[in-house]
Short mmCIF file of C-alpha atoms and ligand atoms in Angstrom, two decimals:
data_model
loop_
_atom_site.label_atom_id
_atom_site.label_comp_id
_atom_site.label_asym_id
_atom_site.label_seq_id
_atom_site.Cartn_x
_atom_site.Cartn_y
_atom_site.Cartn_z
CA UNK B 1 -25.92 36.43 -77.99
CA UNK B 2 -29.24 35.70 -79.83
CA UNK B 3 -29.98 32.03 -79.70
CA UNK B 4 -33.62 31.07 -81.01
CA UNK B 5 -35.03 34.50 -80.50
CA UNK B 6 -34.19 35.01 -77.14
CA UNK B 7 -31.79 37.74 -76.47
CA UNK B 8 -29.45 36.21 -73.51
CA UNK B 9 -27.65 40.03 -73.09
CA UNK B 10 -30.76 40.44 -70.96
CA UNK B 11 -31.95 37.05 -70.24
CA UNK B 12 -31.52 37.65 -66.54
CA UNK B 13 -33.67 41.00 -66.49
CA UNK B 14 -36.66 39.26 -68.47
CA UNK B 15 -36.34 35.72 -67.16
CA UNK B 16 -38.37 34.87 -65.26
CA UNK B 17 -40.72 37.74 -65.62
CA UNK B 18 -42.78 39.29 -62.22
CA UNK B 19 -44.67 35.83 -61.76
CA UNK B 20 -42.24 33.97 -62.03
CA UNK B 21 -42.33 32.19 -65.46
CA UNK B 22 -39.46 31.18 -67.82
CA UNK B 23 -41.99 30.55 -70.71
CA UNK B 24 -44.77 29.17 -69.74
CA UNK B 25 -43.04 27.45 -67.40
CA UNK B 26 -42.68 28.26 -63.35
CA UNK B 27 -45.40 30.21 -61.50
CA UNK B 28 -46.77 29.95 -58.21
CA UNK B 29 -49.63 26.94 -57.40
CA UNK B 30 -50.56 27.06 -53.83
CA UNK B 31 -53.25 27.59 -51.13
CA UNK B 32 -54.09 31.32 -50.48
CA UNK B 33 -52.54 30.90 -46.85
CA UNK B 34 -48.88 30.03 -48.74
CA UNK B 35 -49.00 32.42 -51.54
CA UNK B 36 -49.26 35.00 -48.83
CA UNK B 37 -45.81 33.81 -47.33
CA UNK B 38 -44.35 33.43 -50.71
CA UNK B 39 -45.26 36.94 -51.70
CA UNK B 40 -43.61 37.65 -48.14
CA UNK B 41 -40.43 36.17 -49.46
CA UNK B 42 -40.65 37.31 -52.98
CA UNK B 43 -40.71 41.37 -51.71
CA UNK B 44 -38.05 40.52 -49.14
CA UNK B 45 -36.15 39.16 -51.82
CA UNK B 46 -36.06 41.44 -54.40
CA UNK B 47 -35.02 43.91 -52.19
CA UNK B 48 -33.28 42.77 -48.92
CA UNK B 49 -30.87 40.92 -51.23
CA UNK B 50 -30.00 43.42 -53.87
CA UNK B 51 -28.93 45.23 -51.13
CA UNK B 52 -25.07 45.62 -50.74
CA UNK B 53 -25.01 45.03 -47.08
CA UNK B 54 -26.67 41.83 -48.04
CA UNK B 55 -24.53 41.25 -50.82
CA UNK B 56 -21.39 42.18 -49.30
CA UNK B 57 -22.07 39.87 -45.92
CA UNK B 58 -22.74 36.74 -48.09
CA UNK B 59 -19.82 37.00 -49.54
CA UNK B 60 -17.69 37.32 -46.47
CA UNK B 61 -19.51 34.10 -45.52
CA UNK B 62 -18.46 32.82 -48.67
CA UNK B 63 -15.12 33.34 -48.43
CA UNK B 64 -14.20 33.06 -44.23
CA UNK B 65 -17.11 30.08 -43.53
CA UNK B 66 -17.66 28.10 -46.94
CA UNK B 67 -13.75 28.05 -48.56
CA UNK B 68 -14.89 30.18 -51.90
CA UNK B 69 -13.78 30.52 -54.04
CA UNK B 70 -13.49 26.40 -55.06
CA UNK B 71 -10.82 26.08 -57.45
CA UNK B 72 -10.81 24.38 -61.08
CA UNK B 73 -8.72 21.30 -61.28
CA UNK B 74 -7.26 20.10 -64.57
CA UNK B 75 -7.94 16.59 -65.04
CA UNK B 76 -4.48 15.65 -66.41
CA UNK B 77 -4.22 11.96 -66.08
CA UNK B 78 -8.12 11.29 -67.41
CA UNK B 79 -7.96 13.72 -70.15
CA UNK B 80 -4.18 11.96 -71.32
CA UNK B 81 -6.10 8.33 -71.07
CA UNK B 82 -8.71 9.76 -73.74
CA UNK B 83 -6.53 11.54 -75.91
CA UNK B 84 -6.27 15.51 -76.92
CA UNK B 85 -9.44 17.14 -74.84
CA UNK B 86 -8.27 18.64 -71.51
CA UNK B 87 -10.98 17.63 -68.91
CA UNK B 88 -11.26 20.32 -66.18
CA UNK B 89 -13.69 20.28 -62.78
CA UNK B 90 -15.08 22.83 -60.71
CA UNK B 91 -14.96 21.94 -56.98
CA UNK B 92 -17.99 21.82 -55.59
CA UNK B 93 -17.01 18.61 -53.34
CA UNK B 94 -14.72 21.38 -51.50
CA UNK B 95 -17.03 23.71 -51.09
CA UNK B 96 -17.39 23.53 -46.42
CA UNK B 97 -20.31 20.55 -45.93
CA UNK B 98 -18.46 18.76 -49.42
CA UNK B 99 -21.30 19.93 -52.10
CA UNK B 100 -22.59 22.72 -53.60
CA UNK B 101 -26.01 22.40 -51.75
CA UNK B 102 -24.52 25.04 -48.89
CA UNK B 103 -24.22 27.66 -51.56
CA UNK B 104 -28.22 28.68 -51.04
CA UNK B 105 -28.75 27.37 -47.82
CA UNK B 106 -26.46 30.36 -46.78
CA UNK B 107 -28.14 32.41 -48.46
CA UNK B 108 -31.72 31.38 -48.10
CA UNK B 109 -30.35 31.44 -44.06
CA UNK B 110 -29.27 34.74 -44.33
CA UNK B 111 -32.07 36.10 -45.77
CA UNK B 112 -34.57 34.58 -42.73
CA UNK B 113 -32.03 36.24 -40.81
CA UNK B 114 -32.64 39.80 -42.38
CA UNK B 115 -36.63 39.27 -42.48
CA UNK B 116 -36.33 38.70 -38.46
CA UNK B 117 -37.42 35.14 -38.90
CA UNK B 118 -36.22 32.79 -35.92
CA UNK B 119 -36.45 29.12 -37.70
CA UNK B 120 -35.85 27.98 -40.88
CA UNK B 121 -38.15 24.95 -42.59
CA UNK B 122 -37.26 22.44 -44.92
CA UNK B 123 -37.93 18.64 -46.45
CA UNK B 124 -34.87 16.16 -47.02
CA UNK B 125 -34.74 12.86 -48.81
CA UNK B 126 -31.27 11.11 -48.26
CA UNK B 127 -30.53 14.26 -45.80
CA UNK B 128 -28.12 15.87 -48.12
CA UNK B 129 -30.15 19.52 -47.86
CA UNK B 130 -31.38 19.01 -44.50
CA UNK B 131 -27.64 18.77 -43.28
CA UNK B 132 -26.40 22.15 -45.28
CA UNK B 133 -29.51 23.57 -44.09
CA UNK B 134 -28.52 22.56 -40.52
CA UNK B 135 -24.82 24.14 -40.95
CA UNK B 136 -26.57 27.08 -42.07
CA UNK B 137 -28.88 27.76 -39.18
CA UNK B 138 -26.27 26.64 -36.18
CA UNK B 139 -24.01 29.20 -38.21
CA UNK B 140 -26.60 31.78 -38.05
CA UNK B 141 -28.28 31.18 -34.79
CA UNK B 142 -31.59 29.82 -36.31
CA UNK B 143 -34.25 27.09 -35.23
CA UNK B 144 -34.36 24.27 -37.74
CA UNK B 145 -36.89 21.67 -38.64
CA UNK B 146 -35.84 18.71 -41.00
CA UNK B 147 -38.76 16.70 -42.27
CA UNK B 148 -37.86 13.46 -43.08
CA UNK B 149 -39.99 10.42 -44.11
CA UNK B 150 -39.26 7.35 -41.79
CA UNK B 151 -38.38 5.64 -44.20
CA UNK B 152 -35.42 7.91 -45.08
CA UNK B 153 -34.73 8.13 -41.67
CA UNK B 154 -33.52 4.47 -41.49
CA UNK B 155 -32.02 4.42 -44.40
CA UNK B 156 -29.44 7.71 -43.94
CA UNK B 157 -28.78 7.04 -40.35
CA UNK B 158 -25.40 9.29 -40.98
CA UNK B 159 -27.50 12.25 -42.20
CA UNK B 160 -29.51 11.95 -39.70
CA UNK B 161 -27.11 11.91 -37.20
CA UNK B 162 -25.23 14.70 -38.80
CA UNK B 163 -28.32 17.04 -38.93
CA UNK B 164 -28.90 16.37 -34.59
CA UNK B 165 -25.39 17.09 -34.29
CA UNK B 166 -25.67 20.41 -35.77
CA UNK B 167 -28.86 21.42 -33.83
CA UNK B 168 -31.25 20.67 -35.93
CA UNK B 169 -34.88 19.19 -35.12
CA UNK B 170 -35.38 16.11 -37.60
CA UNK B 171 -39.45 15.29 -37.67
CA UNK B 172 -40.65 11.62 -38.56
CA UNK B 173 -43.48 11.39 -41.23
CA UNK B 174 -45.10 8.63 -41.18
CA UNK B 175 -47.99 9.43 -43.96
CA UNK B 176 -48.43 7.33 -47.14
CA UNK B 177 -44.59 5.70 -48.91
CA UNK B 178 -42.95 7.51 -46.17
CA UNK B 179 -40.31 9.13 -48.31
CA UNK B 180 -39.98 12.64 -49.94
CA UNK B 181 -42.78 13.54 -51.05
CA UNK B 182 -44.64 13.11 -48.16
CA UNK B 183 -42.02 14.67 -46.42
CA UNK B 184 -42.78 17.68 -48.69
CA UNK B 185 -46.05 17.44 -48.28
CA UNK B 186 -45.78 17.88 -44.15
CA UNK B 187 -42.91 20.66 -44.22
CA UNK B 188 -45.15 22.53 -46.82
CA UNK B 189 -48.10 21.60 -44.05
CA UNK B 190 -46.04 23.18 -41.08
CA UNK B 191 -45.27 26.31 -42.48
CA UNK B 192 -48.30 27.52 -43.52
CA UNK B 193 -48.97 27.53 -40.01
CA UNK B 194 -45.78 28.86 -38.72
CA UNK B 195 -44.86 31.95 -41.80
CA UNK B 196 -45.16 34.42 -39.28
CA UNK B 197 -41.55 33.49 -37.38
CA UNK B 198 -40.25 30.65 -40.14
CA UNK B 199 -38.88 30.47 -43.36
CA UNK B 200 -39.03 27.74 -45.87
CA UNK B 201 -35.92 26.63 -47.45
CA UNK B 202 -36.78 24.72 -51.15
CA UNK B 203 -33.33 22.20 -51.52
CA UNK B 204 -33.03 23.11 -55.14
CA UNK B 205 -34.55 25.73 -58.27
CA UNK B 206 -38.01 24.20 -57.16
CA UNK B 207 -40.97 25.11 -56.15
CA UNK B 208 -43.15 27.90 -56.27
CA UNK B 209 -42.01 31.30 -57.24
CA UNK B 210 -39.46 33.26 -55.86
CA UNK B 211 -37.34 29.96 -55.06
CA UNK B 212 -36.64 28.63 -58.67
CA UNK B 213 -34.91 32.26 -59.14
CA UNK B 214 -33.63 32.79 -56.00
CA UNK B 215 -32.06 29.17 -55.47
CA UNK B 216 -30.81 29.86 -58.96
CA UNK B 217 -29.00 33.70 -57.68
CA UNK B 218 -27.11 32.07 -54.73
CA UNK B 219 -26.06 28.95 -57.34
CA UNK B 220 -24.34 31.45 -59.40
CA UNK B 221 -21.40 32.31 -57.59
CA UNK B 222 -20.39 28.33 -59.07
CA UNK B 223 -20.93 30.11 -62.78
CA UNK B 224 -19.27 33.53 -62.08
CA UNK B 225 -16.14 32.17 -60.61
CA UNK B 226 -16.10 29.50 -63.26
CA UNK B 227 -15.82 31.33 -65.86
CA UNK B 228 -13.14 33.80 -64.45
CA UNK B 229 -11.04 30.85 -63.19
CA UNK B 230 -11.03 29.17 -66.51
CA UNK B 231 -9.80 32.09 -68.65
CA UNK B 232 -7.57 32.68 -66.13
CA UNK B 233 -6.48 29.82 -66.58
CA UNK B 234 -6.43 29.14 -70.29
CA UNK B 235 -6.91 32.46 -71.78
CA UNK B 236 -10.72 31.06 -73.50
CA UNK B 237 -13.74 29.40 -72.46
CA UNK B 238 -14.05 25.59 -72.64
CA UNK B 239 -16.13 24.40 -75.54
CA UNK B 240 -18.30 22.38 -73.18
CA UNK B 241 -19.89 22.69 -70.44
CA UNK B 242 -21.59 19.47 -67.98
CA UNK B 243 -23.59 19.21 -64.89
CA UNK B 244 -25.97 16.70 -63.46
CA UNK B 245 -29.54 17.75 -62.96
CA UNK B 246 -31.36 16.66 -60.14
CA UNK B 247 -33.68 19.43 -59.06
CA UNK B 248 -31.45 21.44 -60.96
CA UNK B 249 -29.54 23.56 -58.33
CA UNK B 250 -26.32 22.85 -59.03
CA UNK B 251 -26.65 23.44 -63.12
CA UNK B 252 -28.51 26.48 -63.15
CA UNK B 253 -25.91 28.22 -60.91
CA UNK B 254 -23.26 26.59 -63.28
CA UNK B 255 -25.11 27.18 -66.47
CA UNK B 256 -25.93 30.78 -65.85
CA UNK B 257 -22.35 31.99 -66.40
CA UNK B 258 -21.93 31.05 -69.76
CA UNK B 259 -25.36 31.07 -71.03
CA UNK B 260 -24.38 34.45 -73.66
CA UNK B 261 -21.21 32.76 -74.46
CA UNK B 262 -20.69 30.51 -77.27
CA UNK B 263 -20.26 27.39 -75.01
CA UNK B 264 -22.24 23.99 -75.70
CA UNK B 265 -23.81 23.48 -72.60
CA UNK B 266 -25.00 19.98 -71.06
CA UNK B 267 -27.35 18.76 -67.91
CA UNK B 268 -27.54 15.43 -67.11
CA UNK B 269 -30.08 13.77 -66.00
CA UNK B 270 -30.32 10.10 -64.34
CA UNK B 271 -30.90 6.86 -66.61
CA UNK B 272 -31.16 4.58 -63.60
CA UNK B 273 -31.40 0.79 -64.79
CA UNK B 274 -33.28 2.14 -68.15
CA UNK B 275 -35.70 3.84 -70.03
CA UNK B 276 -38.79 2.18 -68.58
CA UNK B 277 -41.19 4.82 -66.19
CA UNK B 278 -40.10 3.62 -62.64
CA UNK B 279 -36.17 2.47 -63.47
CA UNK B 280 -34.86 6.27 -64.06
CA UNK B 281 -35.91 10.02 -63.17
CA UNK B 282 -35.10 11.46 -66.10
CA UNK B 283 -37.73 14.12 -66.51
CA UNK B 284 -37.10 16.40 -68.98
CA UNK B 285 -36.23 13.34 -71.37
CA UNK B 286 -39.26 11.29 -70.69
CA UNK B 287 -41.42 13.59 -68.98
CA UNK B 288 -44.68 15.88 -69.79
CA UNK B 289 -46.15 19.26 -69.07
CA UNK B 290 -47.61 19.82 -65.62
CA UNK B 291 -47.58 21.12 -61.98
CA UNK B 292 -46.13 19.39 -58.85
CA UNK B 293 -44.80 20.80 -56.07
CA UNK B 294 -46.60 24.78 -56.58
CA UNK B 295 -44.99 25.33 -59.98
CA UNK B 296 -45.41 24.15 -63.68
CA UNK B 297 -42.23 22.36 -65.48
CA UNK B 298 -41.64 18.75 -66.75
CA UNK B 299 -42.39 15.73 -64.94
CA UNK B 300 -42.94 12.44 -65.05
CA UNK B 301 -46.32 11.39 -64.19
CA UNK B 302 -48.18 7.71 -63.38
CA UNK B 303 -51.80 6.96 -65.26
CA UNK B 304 -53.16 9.36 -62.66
CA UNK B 305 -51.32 12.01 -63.86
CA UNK B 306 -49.57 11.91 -60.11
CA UNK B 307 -45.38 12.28 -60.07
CA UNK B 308 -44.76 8.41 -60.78
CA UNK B 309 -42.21 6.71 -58.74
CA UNK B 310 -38.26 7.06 -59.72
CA UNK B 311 -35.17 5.57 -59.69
CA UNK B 312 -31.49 6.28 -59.77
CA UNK B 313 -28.58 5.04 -57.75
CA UNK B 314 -27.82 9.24 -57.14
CA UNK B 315 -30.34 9.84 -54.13
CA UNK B 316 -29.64 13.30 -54.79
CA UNK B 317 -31.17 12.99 -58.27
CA UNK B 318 -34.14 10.82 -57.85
CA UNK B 319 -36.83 13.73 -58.67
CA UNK B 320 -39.80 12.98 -60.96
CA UNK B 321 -39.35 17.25 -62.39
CA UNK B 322 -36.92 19.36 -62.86
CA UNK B 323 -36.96 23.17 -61.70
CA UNK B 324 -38.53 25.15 -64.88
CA UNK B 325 -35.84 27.24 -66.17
CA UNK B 326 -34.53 23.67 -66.98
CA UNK B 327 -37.78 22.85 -68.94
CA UNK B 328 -37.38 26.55 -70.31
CA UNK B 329 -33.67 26.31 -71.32
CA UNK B 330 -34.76 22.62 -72.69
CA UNK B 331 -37.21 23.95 -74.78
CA UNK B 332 -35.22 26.44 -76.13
CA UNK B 333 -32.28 24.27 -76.88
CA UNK B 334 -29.97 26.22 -75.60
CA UNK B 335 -28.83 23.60 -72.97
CA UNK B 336 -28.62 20.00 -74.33
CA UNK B 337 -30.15 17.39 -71.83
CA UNK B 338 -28.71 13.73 -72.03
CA UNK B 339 -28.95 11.32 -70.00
CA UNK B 340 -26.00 8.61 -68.12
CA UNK B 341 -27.31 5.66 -66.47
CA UNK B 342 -25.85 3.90 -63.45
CA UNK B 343 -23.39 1.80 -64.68
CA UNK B 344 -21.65 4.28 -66.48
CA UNK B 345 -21.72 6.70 -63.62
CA UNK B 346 -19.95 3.92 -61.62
CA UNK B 347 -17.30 3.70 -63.64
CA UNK B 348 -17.05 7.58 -63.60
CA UNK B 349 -16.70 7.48 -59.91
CA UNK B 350 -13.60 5.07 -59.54
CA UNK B 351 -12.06 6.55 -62.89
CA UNK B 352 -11.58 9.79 -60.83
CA UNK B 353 -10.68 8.16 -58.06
CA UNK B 354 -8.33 5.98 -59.24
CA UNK B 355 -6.77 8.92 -61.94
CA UNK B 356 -6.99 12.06 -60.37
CA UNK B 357 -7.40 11.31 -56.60
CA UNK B 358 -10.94 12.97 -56.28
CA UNK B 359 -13.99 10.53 -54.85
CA UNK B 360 -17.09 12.21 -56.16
CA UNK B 361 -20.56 12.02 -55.13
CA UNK B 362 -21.84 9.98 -57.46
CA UNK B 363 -24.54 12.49 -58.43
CA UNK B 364 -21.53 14.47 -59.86
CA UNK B 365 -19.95 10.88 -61.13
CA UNK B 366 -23.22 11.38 -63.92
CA UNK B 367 -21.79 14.46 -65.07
CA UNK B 368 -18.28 13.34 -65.50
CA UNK B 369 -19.21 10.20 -67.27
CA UNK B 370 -20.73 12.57 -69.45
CA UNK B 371 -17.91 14.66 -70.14
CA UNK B 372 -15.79 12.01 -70.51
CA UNK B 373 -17.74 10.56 -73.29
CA UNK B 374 -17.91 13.76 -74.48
CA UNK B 375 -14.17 14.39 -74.77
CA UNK B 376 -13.93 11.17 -76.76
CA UNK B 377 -16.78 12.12 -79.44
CA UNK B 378 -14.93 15.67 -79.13
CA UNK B 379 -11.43 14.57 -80.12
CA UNK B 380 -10.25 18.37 -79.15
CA UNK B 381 -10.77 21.26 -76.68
CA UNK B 382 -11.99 21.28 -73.79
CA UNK B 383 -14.70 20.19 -70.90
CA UNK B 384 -15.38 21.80 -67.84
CA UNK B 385 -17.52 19.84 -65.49
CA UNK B 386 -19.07 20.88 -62.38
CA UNK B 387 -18.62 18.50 -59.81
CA UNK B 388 -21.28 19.16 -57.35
CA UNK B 389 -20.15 17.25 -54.42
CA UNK B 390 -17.62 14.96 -52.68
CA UNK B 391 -18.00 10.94 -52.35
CA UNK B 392 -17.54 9.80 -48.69
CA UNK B 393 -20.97 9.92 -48.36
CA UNK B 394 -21.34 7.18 -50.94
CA UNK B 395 -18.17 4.79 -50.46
CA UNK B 396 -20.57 2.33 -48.37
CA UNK B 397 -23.08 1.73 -50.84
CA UNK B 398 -20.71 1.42 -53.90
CA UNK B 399 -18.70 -1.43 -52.23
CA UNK B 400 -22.11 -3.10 -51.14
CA UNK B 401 -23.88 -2.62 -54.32
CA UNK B 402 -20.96 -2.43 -56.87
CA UNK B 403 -17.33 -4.07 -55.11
CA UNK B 404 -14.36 -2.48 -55.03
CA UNK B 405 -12.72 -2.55 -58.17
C1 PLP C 1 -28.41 17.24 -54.10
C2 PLP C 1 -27.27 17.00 -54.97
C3 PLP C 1 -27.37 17.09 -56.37
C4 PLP C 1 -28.68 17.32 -57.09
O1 PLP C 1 -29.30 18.54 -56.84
P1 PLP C 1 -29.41 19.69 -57.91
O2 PLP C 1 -30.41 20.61 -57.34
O3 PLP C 1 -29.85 19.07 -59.20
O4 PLP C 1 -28.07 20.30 -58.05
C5 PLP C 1 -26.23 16.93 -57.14
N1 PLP C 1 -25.04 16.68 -56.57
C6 PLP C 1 -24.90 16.58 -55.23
C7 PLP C 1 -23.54 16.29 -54.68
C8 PLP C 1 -26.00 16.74 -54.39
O5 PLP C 1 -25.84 16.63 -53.06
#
């Protein structure tokens, strides 16, 4: 399928190209010491992982350890209430560790495995990749070290305790707000000092190249099996696709199996309390060109030009970018971005609760909002939405914040 000049037949030979750009888009921006390690990972990448003993273990792991393939659910009850669209969901939420985050820590686990690496490096925010990077490396046998701002530390005391459970070395940073970035900022720190026996593990199609690409490759089993399972299913492809973007993990795995199909395709990103710089972190909407983070994408900046501070009641999506085959594929428009702001996502989450007996995270709650809306603008086909991950790890803070309904 041609769409804008790009032919998407091979859209996954020439995208991204050798440096890792989607456009102009992507790329590498880091110190001399770090490009060396990520030129490390890129080689053992492109050729540890093509090969089928690589290929073939991952997907034993995928099947015996994580519970793939996830099945798609028909939303029966929902898509009645709305009228003649059939609402279906991919289930992330049962994916082992209840999101779809596990899907690359596996593999990025696996492949630090394969390069003889003994410990595996990463950031966390509200914990949600630190933990699925911790059930990766007590799975595998690996070190891990989780850095974690304090500040996150006190607020996701269950994350926390979840990621010591599992093995894992959580480290306090105490530098600046005391929250992600900073947290980045020290993990990023650590390894350029320890390349030589770690890995570093990017939480989502971030950072410098190889990890927007290679985050996006272990995302696609979501896509693949997608696909099959829903014209298995129906005998056709839905007419729409949804998924919230965060990072962007989740939707780029999703998005990548129907990209050459004639399928509308939405990511949705986080309206927060509103449009104003600070309430939301929806990037790709609001945002501008420029590099965070060792790569170039959209992102929302402050009057320095710094990532400005966001918002959204998702932890999971509070990002001021989004990885650049987003900003690529946004560009293009050959994915639509919207955006769904607390409230409705909210309402999402109990109206799957209530109606289909599925709590969702409510990063994923975004995404169905969407598609709900979507089904009533539609009036008939269907949806397919990917819902990223379960709820329990929410419950407590929509009863505080919201009330039970
Ligand atoms: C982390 C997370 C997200 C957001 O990350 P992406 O990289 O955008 O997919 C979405 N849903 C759940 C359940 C998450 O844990």
């Amino acid at each position: 399928m041609i769409y804008n000049d790009i032919d998407f037949d091979t859209y996954f030979k020439n995208y991204p190209d050798k440096n890792g750009y989607f456009g102009k888009y992507g790329g590498s921006y880091v110190s001399p010491e770090l490009q060396a390690a990520m030129d490390e990972i890129t080689e053992a990448y492109f050729t540890i992982c093509k090969s089928s003993k690589f290929i073939s273990e991952l997907r034993r792991i995928r099947k015996e350890f994580q519970g793939r393939p996830t099945p798609i659910s028909h939303l029966e009850r929902l898509s009645g209430s709305i009228g003649n669209v059939q609402l279906y969901v991919k289930r992330e939420d049962l994916n082992h560790s209840g999101a779809h985050k596990l899907n690359h820590c596996m593999g990025e686990a696996l492949l630090a495995k394969y390069m003889g690496k003994t410990k595996v490096i990463a950031e966390t925010g509200a914990g949600q990749h630190g933990v699925a990077l911790a059930t990766a490396a007590a799975y595998f046998g690996l070190k891990c070290d989780i850095y974690m701002g304090a500040v996150d530390i006190k607020k996701q005391a269950p994350n926390v305790a979840r990621m010591k459970i599992l093995g894992a070395n959580v480290i306090e940073v105490t530098e600046g707000l005391q929250t992600l970035k900073e947290a980045v900022d020290a993990a990023f720190e650590a390894y350029s000092k320890e390349y030589k026996d770690a890995i570093y593990c990017i939480g989502s199609v971030l950072g410098p190249h190889p990890f927007p690409v290679m985050v996006r490759d272990f995302q696609s089993v979501v896509g693949i099996e997608a696909r099959e399972q829903f014209i298995g299913m129906t005998g056709e492809l839905p007419d729409a696709i949804v998924a919230c973007v965060g990072g962007g993990s989740n939707a780029a795995g999703f998005f990548s199996g129907f990209l050459n199909d004639p399928v509308d395709i939405y990511g949705i990103e986080p309206l927060g309390r509103g449009p104003k710089l600070g309430d939301h972190a929806a990037s790709l909407k609001y945002g501008t060109e420029g590099i965070m983070h060792g790569f170039n994408s959209i992102m929302l900046k402050d009057d320095q030009g710094n990532p400005a501070p966001v918002y959204s009641c998702a932890s999971g999506l509070d990002y001021p970018s989004s990885g650049p085959e987003h900003a690529f594929l946004h560009d293009l428009g050959r994915v639509k971005y919207d955006v769904v702001g607390d409230d409705d996502a909210i309402d999402a989450f109990y109206a799957l609760s209530r109606m289909e007996g599925i709590i969702p995270a409510i990063e994923s709650s975004h995404a169905v909002a969407y598609g709900i809306k979507l089904a009533k603008e539609l009036g008939r086909g269907s949806v397919l939405i990917n819902l990223s991950g379960r709820g329990d790890k929410d419950m407590d803070y929509v009863i505080e914040k919201y009330g039970m309904r």
